[in-house]
Tab-separated table of N, CA, C and O in Angstrom:
chain	number	residue	atom	x	y	z
A	22	MET	N	2.859	-17.702	6.121
A	22	MET	CA	1.516	-18.232	6.227
A	22	MET	C	0.571	-17.261	5.519
A	22	MET	O	0.666	-16.059	5.675
A	23	GLY	N	-0.370	-17.824	4.770
A	23	GLY	CA	-1.331	-17.012	4.032
A	23	GLY	C	-2.558	-16.687	4.859
A	23	GLY	O	-2.706	-17.127	6.007
A	24	LEU	N	-3.431	-15.917	4.266
A	24	LEU	CA	-4.645	-15.506	4.966
A	24	LEU	C	-5.570	-16.679	5.274
A	24	LEU	O	-6.180	-16.720	6.342
A	25	SER	N	-5.669	-17.623	4.348
A	25	SER	CA	-6.567	-18.752	4.610
A	25	SER	C	-6.064	-19.592	5.779
A	25	SER	O	-6.855	-20.066	6.595
A	26	GLU	N	-4.758	-19.743	5.871
A	26	GLU	CA	-4.196	-20.516	6.988
A	26	GLU	C	-4.409	-19.788	8.306
A	26	GLU	O	-4.771	-20.395	9.316
A	27	ALA	N	-4.183	-18.475	8.312
A	27	ALA	CA	-4.374	-17.683	9.529
A	27	ALA	C	-5.832	-17.729	9.973
A	27	ALA	O	-6.125	-17.903	11.161
A	28	ALA	N	-6.751	-17.576	9.032
A	28	ALA	CA	-8.182	-17.628	9.368
A	28	ALA	C	-8.570	-19.001	9.912
A	28	ALA	O	-9.334	-19.100	10.874
A	29	LEU	N	-8.025	-20.044	9.305
A	29	LEU	CA	-8.321	-21.400	9.764
A	29	LEU	C	-7.822	-21.612	11.194
A	29	LEU	O	-8.549	-22.137	12.042
A	30	LEU	N	-6.611	-21.194	11.473
A	30	LEU	CA	-6.061	-21.380	12.822
A	30	LEU	C	-6.787	-20.530	13.860
A	30	LEU	O	-6.992	-20.971	14.991
A	31	LEU	N	-7.191	-19.329	13.458
A	31	LEU	CA	-7.958	-18.478	14.366
A	31	LEU	C	-9.288	-19.145	14.707
A	31	LEU	O	-9.683	-19.211	15.873
A	32	ALA	N	-9.968	-19.671	13.710
A	32	ALA	CA	-11.239	-20.356	13.945
A	32	ALA	C	-11.028	-21.639	14.738
A	32	ALA	O	-11.827	-21.963	15.626
A	33	ALA	N	-9.951	-22.360	14.449
A	33	ALA	CA	-9.673	-23.624	15.151
A	33	ALA	C	-9.339	-23.392	16.618
A	33	ALA	O	-9.524	-24.288	17.449
A	34	GLY	N	-8.877	-22.209	16.950
A	34	GLY	CA	-8.524	-21.895	18.328
A	34	GLY	C	-9.707	-21.564	19.213
A	34	GLY	O	-9.563	-21.419	20.423
A	35	GLN	N	-10.881	-21.454	18.625
A	35	GLN	CA	-12.078	-21.142	19.404
A	35	GLN	C	-12.533	-22.386	20.169
A	35	GLN	O	-12.367	-23.508	19.697
A	36	PRO	N	-13.105	-22.178	21.353
A	36	PRO	CA	-13.601	-23.336	22.117
A	36	PRO	C	-14.645	-24.113	21.309
A	36	PRO	O	-15.485	-23.519	20.646
A	37	ASP	N	-14.559	-25.398	21.383
A	37	ASP	CA	-15.489	-26.302	20.688
A	37	ASP	C	-15.533	-26.063	19.178
A	37	ASP	O	-16.584	-26.203	18.540
A	38	ALA	N	-14.409	-25.703	18.602
A	38	ALA	CA	-14.344	-25.464	17.154
A	38	ALA	C	-14.583	-26.783	16.413
A	38	ALA	O	-13.988	-27.805	16.749
A	39	PRO	N	-15.440	-26.771	15.415
A	39	PRO	CA	-15.704	-27.982	14.632
A	39	PRO	C	-14.588	-28.186	13.606
A	39	PRO	O	-14.680	-27.715	12.469
A	40	LEU	N	-13.531	-28.892	13.990
A	40	LEU	CA	-12.340	-29.009	13.155
A	40	LEU	C	-12.619	-29.657	11.797
A	40	LEU	O	-12.059	-29.234	10.788
A	41	VAL	N	-13.469	-30.656	11.772
A	41	VAL	CA	-13.774	-31.317	10.491
A	41	VAL	C	-14.480	-30.335	9.559
A	41	VAL	O	-14.147	-30.232	8.375
A	42	ALA	N	-15.433	-29.590	10.079
A	42	ALA	CA	-16.148	-28.610	9.255
A	42	ALA	C	-15.202	-27.507	8.782
A	42	ALA	O	-15.278	-27.070	7.629
A	43	LEU	N	-14.313	-27.069	9.657
A	43	LEU	CA	-13.331	-26.055	9.268
A	43	LEU	C	-12.405	-26.584	8.174
A	43	LEU	O	-12.104	-25.884	7.202
A	44	PHE	N	-11.958	-27.818	8.339
A	44	PHE	CA	-11.102	-28.450	7.334
A	44	PHE	C	-11.811	-28.521	5.988
A	44	PHE	O	-11.249	-28.158	4.951
A	45	LEU	N	-13.053	-28.973	5.993
A	45	LEU	CA	-13.805	-29.112	4.745
A	45	LEU	C	-14.061	-27.756	4.091
A	45	LEU	O	-13.939	-27.612	2.866
A	46	ALA	N	-14.399	-26.755	4.890
A	46	ALA	CA	-14.664	-25.426	4.343
A	46	ALA	C	-13.394	-24.802	3.757
A	46	ALA	O	-13.434	-24.229	2.650
A	47	ALA	N	-12.289	-24.911	4.476
A	47	ALA	CA	-11.028	-24.339	3.977
A	47	ALA	C	-10.586	-25.042	2.692
A	47	ALA	O	-10.171	-24.388	1.725
A	48	THR	N	-10.696	-26.352	2.680
A	48	THR	CA	-10.305	-27.112	1.491
A	48	THR	C	-11.201	-26.760	0.308
A	48	THR	O	-10.714	-26.477	-0.791
A	49	ALA	N	-12.497	-26.765	0.533
A	49	ALA	CA	-13.439	-26.470	-0.557
A	49	ALA	C	-13.229	-25.063	-1.107
A	49	ALA	O	-13.215	-24.851	-2.326
A	50	GLY	N	-13.046	-24.096	-0.235
A	50	GLY	CA	-12.826	-22.721	-0.679
A	50	GLY	C	-11.558	-22.569	-1.493
A	50	GLY	O	-11.539	-21.896	-2.527
A	51	ASN	N	-10.503	-23.220	-1.045
A	51	ASN	CA	-9.234	-23.125	-1.746
A	51	ASN	C	-9.281	-23.852	-3.078
A	51	ASN	O	-8.719	-23.390	-4.073
A	52	VAL	N	-9.947	-24.991	-3.119
A	52	VAL	CA	-10.094	-25.726	-4.379
A	52	VAL	C	-10.940	-24.912	-5.354
A	52	VAL	O	-10.630	-24.850	-6.548
A	53	LEU	N	-11.977	-24.262	-4.851
A	53	LEU	CA	-12.810	-23.432	-5.718
A	53	LEU	C	-11.989	-22.310	-6.360
A	53	LEU	O	-12.150	-22.011	-7.543
A	54	GLY	N	-11.099	-21.703	-5.591
A	54	GLY	CA	-10.205	-20.685	-6.155
A	54	GLY	C	-9.336	-21.255	-7.259
A	54	GLY	O	-9.102	-20.603	-8.291
A	55	ALA	N	-8.843	-22.464	-7.063
A	55	ALA	CA	-8.022	-23.111	-8.090
A	55	ALA	C	-8.843	-23.419	-9.330
A	55	ALA	O	-8.348	-23.305	-10.464
A	56	VAL	N	-10.103	-23.784	-9.137
A	56	VAL	CA	-10.988	-24.058	-10.274
A	56	VAL	C	-11.203	-22.782	-11.090
A	56	VAL	O	-11.223	-22.821	-12.325
A	57	VAL	N	-11.327	-21.649	-10.417
A	57	VAL	CA	-11.467	-20.372	-11.132
A	57	VAL	C	-10.234	-20.143	-12.011
A	57	VAL	O	-10.352	-19.777	-13.183
A	58	ASN	N	-9.050	-20.367	-11.460
A	58	ASN	CA	-7.822	-20.217	-12.251
A	58	ASN	C	-7.807	-21.177	-13.440
A	58	ASN	O	-7.407	-20.813	-14.544
A	59	PHE	N	-8.218	-22.408	-13.202
A	59	PHE	CA	-8.259	-23.414	-14.265
A	59	PHE	C	-9.182	-22.965	-15.400
A	59	PHE	O	-8.820	-23.015	-16.572
A	60	VAL	N	-10.373	-22.517	-15.027
A	60	VAL	CA	-11.350	-22.074	-16.032
A	60	VAL	C	-10.823	-20.854	-16.785
A	60	VAL	O	-10.974	-20.759	-18.005
A	61	LEU	N	-10.208	-19.935	-16.069
A	61	LEU	CA	-9.608	-18.777	-16.737
A	61	LEU	C	-8.551	-19.217	-17.746
A	61	LEU	O	-8.526	-18.743	-18.883
A	62	GLY	N	-7.678	-20.109	-17.320
A	62	GLY	CA	-6.645	-20.607	-18.227
A	62	GLY	C	-7.248	-21.295	-19.435
A	62	GLY	O	-6.820	-21.082	-20.573
A	63	HIS	N	-8.236	-22.104	-19.187
A	63	HIS	CA	-8.897	-22.847	-20.266
A	63	HIS	C	-9.604	-21.889	-21.228
A	63	HIS	O	-9.538	-22.053	-22.445
A	64	SER	N	-10.263	-20.875	-20.673
A	64	SER	CA	-11.039	-19.938	-21.486
A	64	SER	C	-10.159	-18.922	-22.216
A	64	SER	O	-10.483	-18.508	-23.324
A	65	LEU	N	-9.080	-18.521	-21.597
A	65	LEU	CA	-8.228	-17.488	-22.183
A	65	LEU	C	-7.359	-17.987	-23.324
A	65	LEU	O	-6.801	-17.186	-24.069
A	66	LEU	N	-7.251	-19.277	-23.474
A	66	LEU	CA	-6.353	-19.829	-24.488
A	66	LEU	C	-6.666	-19.307	-25.888
A	66	LEU	O	-5.766	-19.104	-26.685
A	67	ARG	N	-7.917	-19.029	-26.145
A	67	ARG	CA	-8.272	-18.548	-27.487
A	67	ARG	C	-7.717	-17.157	-27.776
A	67	ARG	O	-7.678	-16.731	-28.919
A	68	PHE	N	-7.266	-16.456	-26.741
A	68	PHE	CA	-6.692	-15.125	-26.912
A	68	PHE	C	-5.169	-15.146	-26.855
A	68	PHE	O	-4.531	-14.108	-26.690
A	69	GLU	N	-4.594	-16.308	-26.997
A	69	GLU	CA	-3.158	-16.500	-26.814
A	69	GLU	C	-2.290	-15.569	-27.666
A	69	GLU	O	-1.207	-15.179	-27.246
A	70	HIS	N	-2.743	-15.178	-28.819
A	70	HIS	CA	-1.902	-14.376	-29.712
A	70	HIS	C	-2.150	-12.873	-29.586
A	70	HIS	O	-1.617	-12.102	-30.372
A	71	ARG	N	-2.886	-12.483	-28.587
A	71	ARG	CA	-3.111	-11.053	-28.341
A	71	ARG	C	-1.995	-10.510	-27.454
A	71	ARG	O	-1.434	-11.232	-26.620
A	72	ARG	N	-1.692	-9.244	-27.598
A	72	ARG	CA	-0.607	-8.637	-26.820
A	72	ARG	C	-0.866	-8.659	-25.321
A	72	ARG	O	0.051	-8.780	-24.524
A	73	TRP	N	-2.110	-8.519	-24.921
A	73	TRP	CA	-2.447	-8.436	-23.504
A	73	TRP	C	-2.534	-9.800	-22.821
A	73	TRP	O	-2.743	-9.878	-21.612
A	74	PHE	N	-2.365	-10.862	-23.576
A	74	PHE	CA	-2.484	-12.210	-23.008
A	74	PHE	C	-1.540	-12.343	-21.816
A	74	PHE	O	-0.358	-12.012	-21.907
A	75	PRO	N	-2.039	-12.829	-20.654
A	75	PRO	CA	-1.245	-12.798	-19.419
A	75	PRO	C	-0.081	-13.786	-19.345
A	75	PRO	O	0.748	-13.686	-18.447
A	76	VAL	N	-0.011	-14.722	-20.263
A	76	VAL	CA	1.065	-15.717	-20.222
A	76	VAL	C	1.918	-15.562	-21.479
A	76	VAL	O	1.411	-15.713	-22.595
A	77	SER	N	3.187	-15.264	-21.262
A	77	SER	CA	4.077	-15.095	-22.410
A	77	SER	C	4.365	-16.460	-23.035
A	77	SER	O	4.240	-17.496	-22.374
A	78	PRO	N	4.772	-16.463	-24.302
A	78	PRO	CA	5.131	-17.745	-24.933
A	78	PRO	C	6.237	-18.474	-24.172
A	78	PRO	O	6.219	-19.697	-24.060
A	79	VAL	N	7.177	-17.723	-23.605
A	79	VAL	CA	8.265	-18.336	-22.830
A	79	VAL	C	7.709	-19.027	-21.587
A	79	VAL	O	8.070	-20.167	-21.287
A	80	ASN	N	6.814	-18.346	-20.869
A	80	ASN	CA	6.233	-18.946	-19.664
A	80	ASN	C	5.325	-20.122	-20.003
A	80	ASN	O	5.249	-21.086	-19.246
A	81	ARG	N	4.664	-20.054	-21.137
A	81	ARG	CA	3.836	-21.202	-21.542
A	81	ARG	C	4.725	-22.413	-21.827
A	81	ARG	O	4.408	-23.535	-21.439
A	82	LYS	N	5.838	-22.186	-22.489
A	82	LYS	CA	6.773	-23.294	-22.772
A	82	LYS	C	7.326	-23.868	-21.470
A	82	LYS	O	7.509	-25.074	-21.351
A	83	ARG	N	7.580	-23.002	-20.494
A	83	ARG	CA	8.043	-23.474	-19.182
A	83	ARG	C	6.997	-24.367	-18.527
A	83	ARG	O	7.316	-25.404	-17.950
A	84	ALA	N	5.752	-23.912	-18.578
A	84	ALA	CA	4.663	-24.706	-17.989
A	84	ALA	C	4.529	-26.042	-18.701
A	84	ALA	O	4.375	-27.086	-18.060
A	85	GLU	N	4.602	-26.028	-20.020
A	85	GLU	CA	4.521	-27.276	-20.782
A	85	GLU	C	5.674	-28.205	-20.428
A	85	GLU	O	5.480	-29.411	-20.282
A	86	ALA	N	6.870	-27.630	-20.254
A	86	ALA	CA	8.031	-28.445	-19.889
A	86	ALA	C	7.856	-29.038	-18.493
A	86	ALA	O	8.171	-30.206	-18.258
A	87	LEU	N	7.349	-28.235	-17.562
A	87	LEU	CA	7.133	-28.699	-16.189
A	87	LEU	C	6.118	-29.836	-16.167
A	87	LEU	O	6.363	-30.886	-15.561
A	88	PHE	N	4.994	-29.635	-16.857
A	88	PHE	CA	3.983	-30.681	-16.910
A	88	PHE	C	4.497	-31.891	-17.683
A	88	PHE	O	4.186	-33.029	-17.352
A	89	GLY	N	5.294	-31.634	-18.729
A	89	GLY	CA	5.845	-32.741	-19.504
A	89	GLY	C	6.833	-33.570	-18.707
A	89	GLY	O	6.884	-34.792	-18.822
A	90	ARG	N	7.612	-32.899	-17.887
A	90	ARG	CA	8.644	-33.594	-17.107
A	90	ARG	C	8.065	-34.350	-15.918
A	90	ARG	O	8.432	-35.483	-15.641
A	91	TYR	N	7.171	-33.680	-15.179
A	91	TYR	CA	6.654	-34.276	-13.940
A	91	TYR	C	5.235	-34.811	-14.068
A	91	TYR	O	4.748	-35.495	-13.175
A	92	GLY	N	4.558	-34.450	-15.132
A	92	GLY	CA	3.196	-34.922	-15.329
A	92	GLY	C	2.193	-34.167	-14.489
A	92	GLY	O	2.522	-33.221	-13.770
A	93	GLN	N	0.976	-34.592	-14.565
A	93	GLN	CA	-0.111	-33.926	-13.860
A	93	GLN	C	0.013	-33.976	-12.333
A	93	GLN	O	-0.512	-33.088	-11.661
A	94	PRO	N	0.747	-34.933	-11.757
A	94	PRO	CA	0.905	-34.910	-10.292
A	94	PRO	C	1.587	-33.642	-9.760
A	94	PRO	O	1.534	-33.378	-8.564
A	95	VAL	N	2.185	-32.848	-10.645
A	95	VAL	CA	2.765	-31.582	-10.200
A	95	VAL	C	1.678	-30.697	-9.570
A	95	VAL	O	1.969	-29.839	-8.739
A	96	LEU	N	0.426	-30.949	-9.917
A	96	LEU	CA	-0.684	-30.186	-9.342
A	96	LEU	C	-0.866	-30.433	-7.847
A	96	LEU	O	-1.547	-29.669	-7.169
A	97	LEU	N	-0.243	-31.469	-7.321
A	97	LEU	CA	-0.262	-31.694	-5.872
A	97	LEU	C	0.374	-30.515	-5.135
A	97	LEU	O	0.110	-30.292	-3.957
A	98	PHE	N	1.211	-29.760	-5.842
A	98	PHE	CA	1.907	-28.620	-5.245
A	98	PHE	C	1.192	-27.299	-5.495
A	98	PHE	O	1.770	-26.233	-5.302
A	99	SER	N	-0.063	-27.370	-5.894
A	99	SER	CA	-0.825	-26.151	-6.160
A	99	SER	C	-1.092	-25.340	-4.894
A	99	SER	O	-1.502	-24.193	-4.968
A	100	TRP	N	-0.832	-25.909	-3.744
A	100	TRP	CA	-1.032	-25.203	-2.481
A	100	TRP	C	0.127	-24.263	-2.162
A	100	TRP	O	0.011	-23.388	-1.301
A	101	LEU	N	1.240	-24.413	-2.853
A	101	LEU	CA	2.417	-23.602	-2.557
A	101	LEU	C	2.200	-22.133	-2.911
A	101	LEU	O	1.638	-21.822	-3.957
A	102	PRO	N	2.682	-21.237	-2.060
A	102	PRO	CA	2.614	-19.812	-2.406
A	102	PRO	C	3.457	-19.532	-3.658
A	102	PRO	O	4.415	-20.245	-3.946
A	103	ILE	N	3.102	-18.545	-4.380
A	103	ILE	CA	3.780	-18.045	-5.579
A	103	ILE	C	3.610	-18.975	-6.780
A	103	ILE	O	3.247	-18.523	-7.848
A	104	VAL	N	3.833	-20.264	-6.644
A	104	VAL	CA	3.755	-21.167	-7.802
A	104	VAL	C	2.405	-21.852	-7.948
A	104	VAL	O	2.073	-22.339	-9.019
A	105	GLY	N	1.612	-21.894	-6.891
A	105	GLY	CA	0.349	-22.630	-6.934
A	105	GLY	C	-0.651	-22.080	-7.932
A	105	GLY	O	-1.220	-22.830	-8.734
A	106	ASP	N	-0.888	-20.780	-7.885
A	106	ASP	CA	-1.846	-20.187	-8.821
A	106	ASP	C	-1.401	-20.332	-10.275
A	106	ASP	O	-2.210	-20.713	-11.124
A	107	PRO	N	-0.142	-20.051	-10.591
A	107	PRO	CA	0.282	-20.275	-11.977
A	107	PRO	C	0.153	-21.740	-12.418
A	107	PRO	O	-0.152	-22.012	-13.577
A	108	LEU	N	0.357	-22.680	-11.494
A	108	LEU	CA	0.184	-24.094	-11.856
A	108	LEU	C	-1.257	-24.389	-12.257
A	108	LEU	O	-1.501	-25.089	-13.243
A	109	THR	N	-2.207	-23.851	-11.495
A	109	THR	CA	-3.602	-24.137	-11.799
A	109	THR	C	-4.043	-23.423	-13.078
A	109	THR	O	-4.836	-23.969	-13.845
A	110	LEU	N	-3.516	-22.235	-13.323
A	110	LEU	CA	-3.793	-21.533	-14.573
A	110	LEU	C	-3.200	-22.304	-15.749
A	110	LEU	O	-3.848	-22.493	-16.781
A	111	ALA	N	-1.965	-22.766	-15.576
A	111	ALA	CA	-1.297	-23.537	-16.633
A	111	ALA	C	-2.042	-24.833	-16.931
A	111	ALA	O	-2.136	-25.249	-18.089
A	112	ALA	N	-2.591	-25.456	-15.908
A	112	ALA	CA	-3.349	-26.693	-16.131
A	112	ALA	C	-4.530	-26.435	-17.056
A	112	ALA	O	-4.840	-27.248	-17.926
A	113	GLY	N	-5.182	-25.288	-16.888
A	113	GLY	CA	-6.274	-24.932	-17.782
A	113	GLY	C	-5.783	-24.627	-19.186
A	113	GLY	O	-6.362	-25.077	-20.172
A	114	LEU	N	-4.701	-23.874	-19.263
A	114	LEU	CA	-4.122	-23.544	-20.578
A	114	LEU	C	-3.711	-24.791	-21.344
A	114	LEU	O	-3.858	-24.862	-22.559
A	115	LEU	N	-3.189	-25.768	-20.610
A	115	LEU	CA	-2.690	-26.987	-21.246
A	115	LEU	C	-3.767	-28.051	-21.407
A	115	LEU	O	-3.472	-29.186	-21.775
A	116	ARG	N	-5.005	-27.670	-21.098
A	116	ARG	CA	-6.142	-28.573	-21.302
A	116	ARG	C	-6.058	-29.868	-20.495
A	116	ARG	O	-6.414	-30.952	-20.974
A	117	THR	N	-5.582	-29.758	-19.270
A	117	THR	CA	-5.583	-30.910	-18.365
A	117	THR	C	-7.038	-31.353	-18.173
A	117	THR	O	-7.912	-30.497	-17.978
A	118	PRO	N	-7.319	-32.634	-18.219
A	118	PRO	CA	-8.697	-33.073	-17.961
A	118	PRO	C	-9.161	-32.586	-16.582
A	118	PRO	O	-8.440	-32.707	-15.591
A	119	PHE	N	-10.373	-32.029	-16.543
A	119	PHE	CA	-10.843	-31.404	-15.315
A	119	PHE	C	-10.883	-32.372	-14.141
A	119	PHE	O	-10.509	-32.004	-13.022
A	120	ALA	N	-11.325	-33.597	-14.352
A	120	ALA	CA	-11.401	-34.568	-13.252
A	120	ALA	C	-10.014	-34.832	-12.663
A	120	ALA	O	-9.849	-34.894	-11.438
A	121	VAL	N	-9.019	-34.972	-13.515
A	121	VAL	CA	-7.643	-35.195	-13.059
A	121	VAL	C	-7.153	-33.977	-12.278
A	121	VAL	O	-6.572	-34.099	-11.192
A	122	PHE	N	-7.395	-32.798	-12.829
A	122	PHE	CA	-7.038	-31.540	-12.162
A	122	PHE	C	-7.652	-31.493	-10.771
A	122	PHE	O	-6.979	-31.235	-9.779
A	123	LEU	N	-8.948	-31.760	-10.690
A	123	LEU	CA	-9.673	-31.664	-9.432
A	123	LEU	C	-9.146	-32.652	-8.391
A	123	LEU	O	-9.001	-32.302	-7.215
A	124	ILE	N	-8.827	-33.846	-8.811
A	124	ILE	CA	-8.304	-34.853	-7.879
A	124	ILE	C	-6.969	-34.407	-7.295
A	124	ILE	O	-6.789	-34.390	-6.069
A	125	TYR	N	-6.023	-34.045	-8.154
A	125	TYR	CA	-4.695	-33.666	-7.661
A	125	TYR	C	-4.733	-32.404	-6.809
A	125	TYR	O	-4.095	-32.326	-5.745
A	126	VAL	N	-5.464	-31.406	-7.255
A	126	VAL	CA	-5.531	-30.150	-6.507
A	126	VAL	C	-6.199	-30.373	-5.153
A	126	VAL	O	-5.721	-29.864	-4.138
A	127	THR	N	-7.266	-31.147	-5.129
A	127	THR	CA	-7.961	-31.404	-3.865
A	127	THR	C	-7.066	-32.164	-2.897
A	127	THR	O	-7.013	-31.828	-1.707
A	128	ILE	N	-6.351	-33.148	-3.385
A	128	ILE	CA	-5.441	-33.897	-2.502
A	128	ILE	C	-4.373	-32.965	-1.927
A	128	ILE	O	-4.112	-32.979	-0.719
A	129	GLY	N	-3.770	-32.157	-2.775
A	129	GLY	CA	-2.716	-31.254	-2.309
A	129	GLY	C	-3.211	-30.248	-1.297
A	129	GLY	O	-2.599	-30.042	-0.239
A	130	LYS	N	-4.313	-29.616	-1.591
A	130	LYS	CA	-4.827	-28.581	-0.700
A	130	LYS	C	-5.393	-29.185	0.591
A	130	LYS	O	-5.209	-28.622	1.672
A	131	ALA	N	-6.047	-30.328	0.492
A	131	ALA	CA	-6.564	-30.994	1.692
A	131	ALA	C	-5.418	-31.428	2.599
A	131	ALA	O	-5.507	-31.294	3.825
A	132	ALA	N	-4.353	-31.936	2.005
A	132	ALA	CA	-3.198	-32.369	2.807
A	132	ALA	C	-2.608	-31.188	3.582
A	132	ALA	O	-2.244	-31.311	4.748
A	133	ARG	N	-2.521	-30.030	2.920
A	133	ARG	CA	-1.983	-28.847	3.603
A	133	ARG	C	-2.815	-28.511	4.827
A	133	ARG	O	-2.286	-28.299	5.921
A	134	TYR	N	-4.143	-28.448	4.663
A	134	TYR	CA	-4.991	-28.070	5.795
A	134	TYR	C	-5.034	-29.157	6.862
A	134	TYR	O	-5.118	-28.859	8.050
A	135	ALA	N	-4.959	-30.403	6.467
A	135	ALA	CA	-4.945	-31.498	7.444
A	135	ALA	C	-3.682	-31.419	8.305
A	135	ALA	O	-3.755	-31.541	9.536
A	136	VAL	N	-2.548	-31.201	7.668
A	136	VAL	CA	-1.285	-31.086	8.416
A	136	VAL	C	-1.312	-29.856	9.323
A	136	VAL	O	-0.901	-29.910	10.481
A	137	LEU	N	-1.814	-28.762	8.802
A	137	LEU	CA	-1.885	-27.531	9.580
A	137	LEU	C	-2.760	-27.714	10.818
A	137	LEU	O	-2.362	-27.354	11.930
A	138	LEU	N	-3.941	-28.306	10.646
A	138	LEU	CA	-4.826	-28.525	11.785
A	138	LEU	C	-4.264	-29.554	12.751
A	138	LEU	O	-4.397	-29.399	13.967
A	139	TRP	N	-3.635	-30.589	12.226
A	139	TRP	CA	-3.022	-31.595	13.095
A	139	TRP	C	-1.925	-30.959	13.945
A	139	TRP	O	-1.858	-31.171	15.151
A	140	ALA	N	-1.054	-30.164	13.313
A	140	ALA	CA	0.042	-29.508	14.053
A	140	ALA	C	-0.512	-28.540	15.078
A	140	ALA	O	-0.038	-28.490	16.223
A	141	PHE	N	-1.513	-27.768	14.712
A	141	PHE	CA	-2.125	-26.822	15.635
A	141	PHE	C	-2.746	-27.541	16.821
A	141	PHE	O	-2.554	-27.155	17.970
A	142	ASP	N	-3.468	-28.613	16.543
A	142	ASP	CA	-4.125	-29.377	17.603
A	142	ASP	C	-3.100	-30.033	18.516
A	142	ASP	O	-3.243	-30.053	19.731
A	143	THR	N	-2.012	-30.540	17.933
A	143	THR	CA	-0.958	-31.192	18.715
A	143	THR	C	-0.231	-30.172	19.594
A	143	THR	O	0.035	-30.441	20.769
A	144	LEU	N	0.080	-29.023	19.036
A	144	LEU	CA	0.828	-28.003	19.769
A	144	LEU	C	-0.013	-27.310	20.843
A	144	LEU	O	0.511	-26.867	21.851
A	145	SER	N	-1.303	-27.218	20.611
A	145	SER	CA	-2.160	-26.521	21.571
A	145	SER	C	-2.697	-27.452	22.658
A	145	SER	O	-3.344	-27.000	23.580
A	146	ALA	N	-2.446	-28.738	22.523
A	146	ALA	CA	-2.967	-29.699	23.521
A	146	ALA	C	-2.120	-29.731	24.760
A	146	ALA	O	-1.056	-29.315	24.889
């Protein structure tokens, strides 16, 4: 479990916790982080041939293959640890349309927090 999940559950455990507001805040914050990665990927592409560029040609080809094979819905998995941030960075590098990016990432991240809060509420009842 990551820090955002732990913070969400800690806040949700408080008496009279506003679960909808917590859900919206956690989702919005996490999506905003993904947007930062997207913008970085989109902006850094012009430096692709520099030695310090953070994505190797091999990893870029992997990202292109992943997006080519599964399409943009792969962004639904941007909530996953380890692979989520690289997916959102790759979406920017590969020039995914921002609206499409935002829809898939928001659905994925919102689903994670909805399930987490539902399970917490069910188990604590």
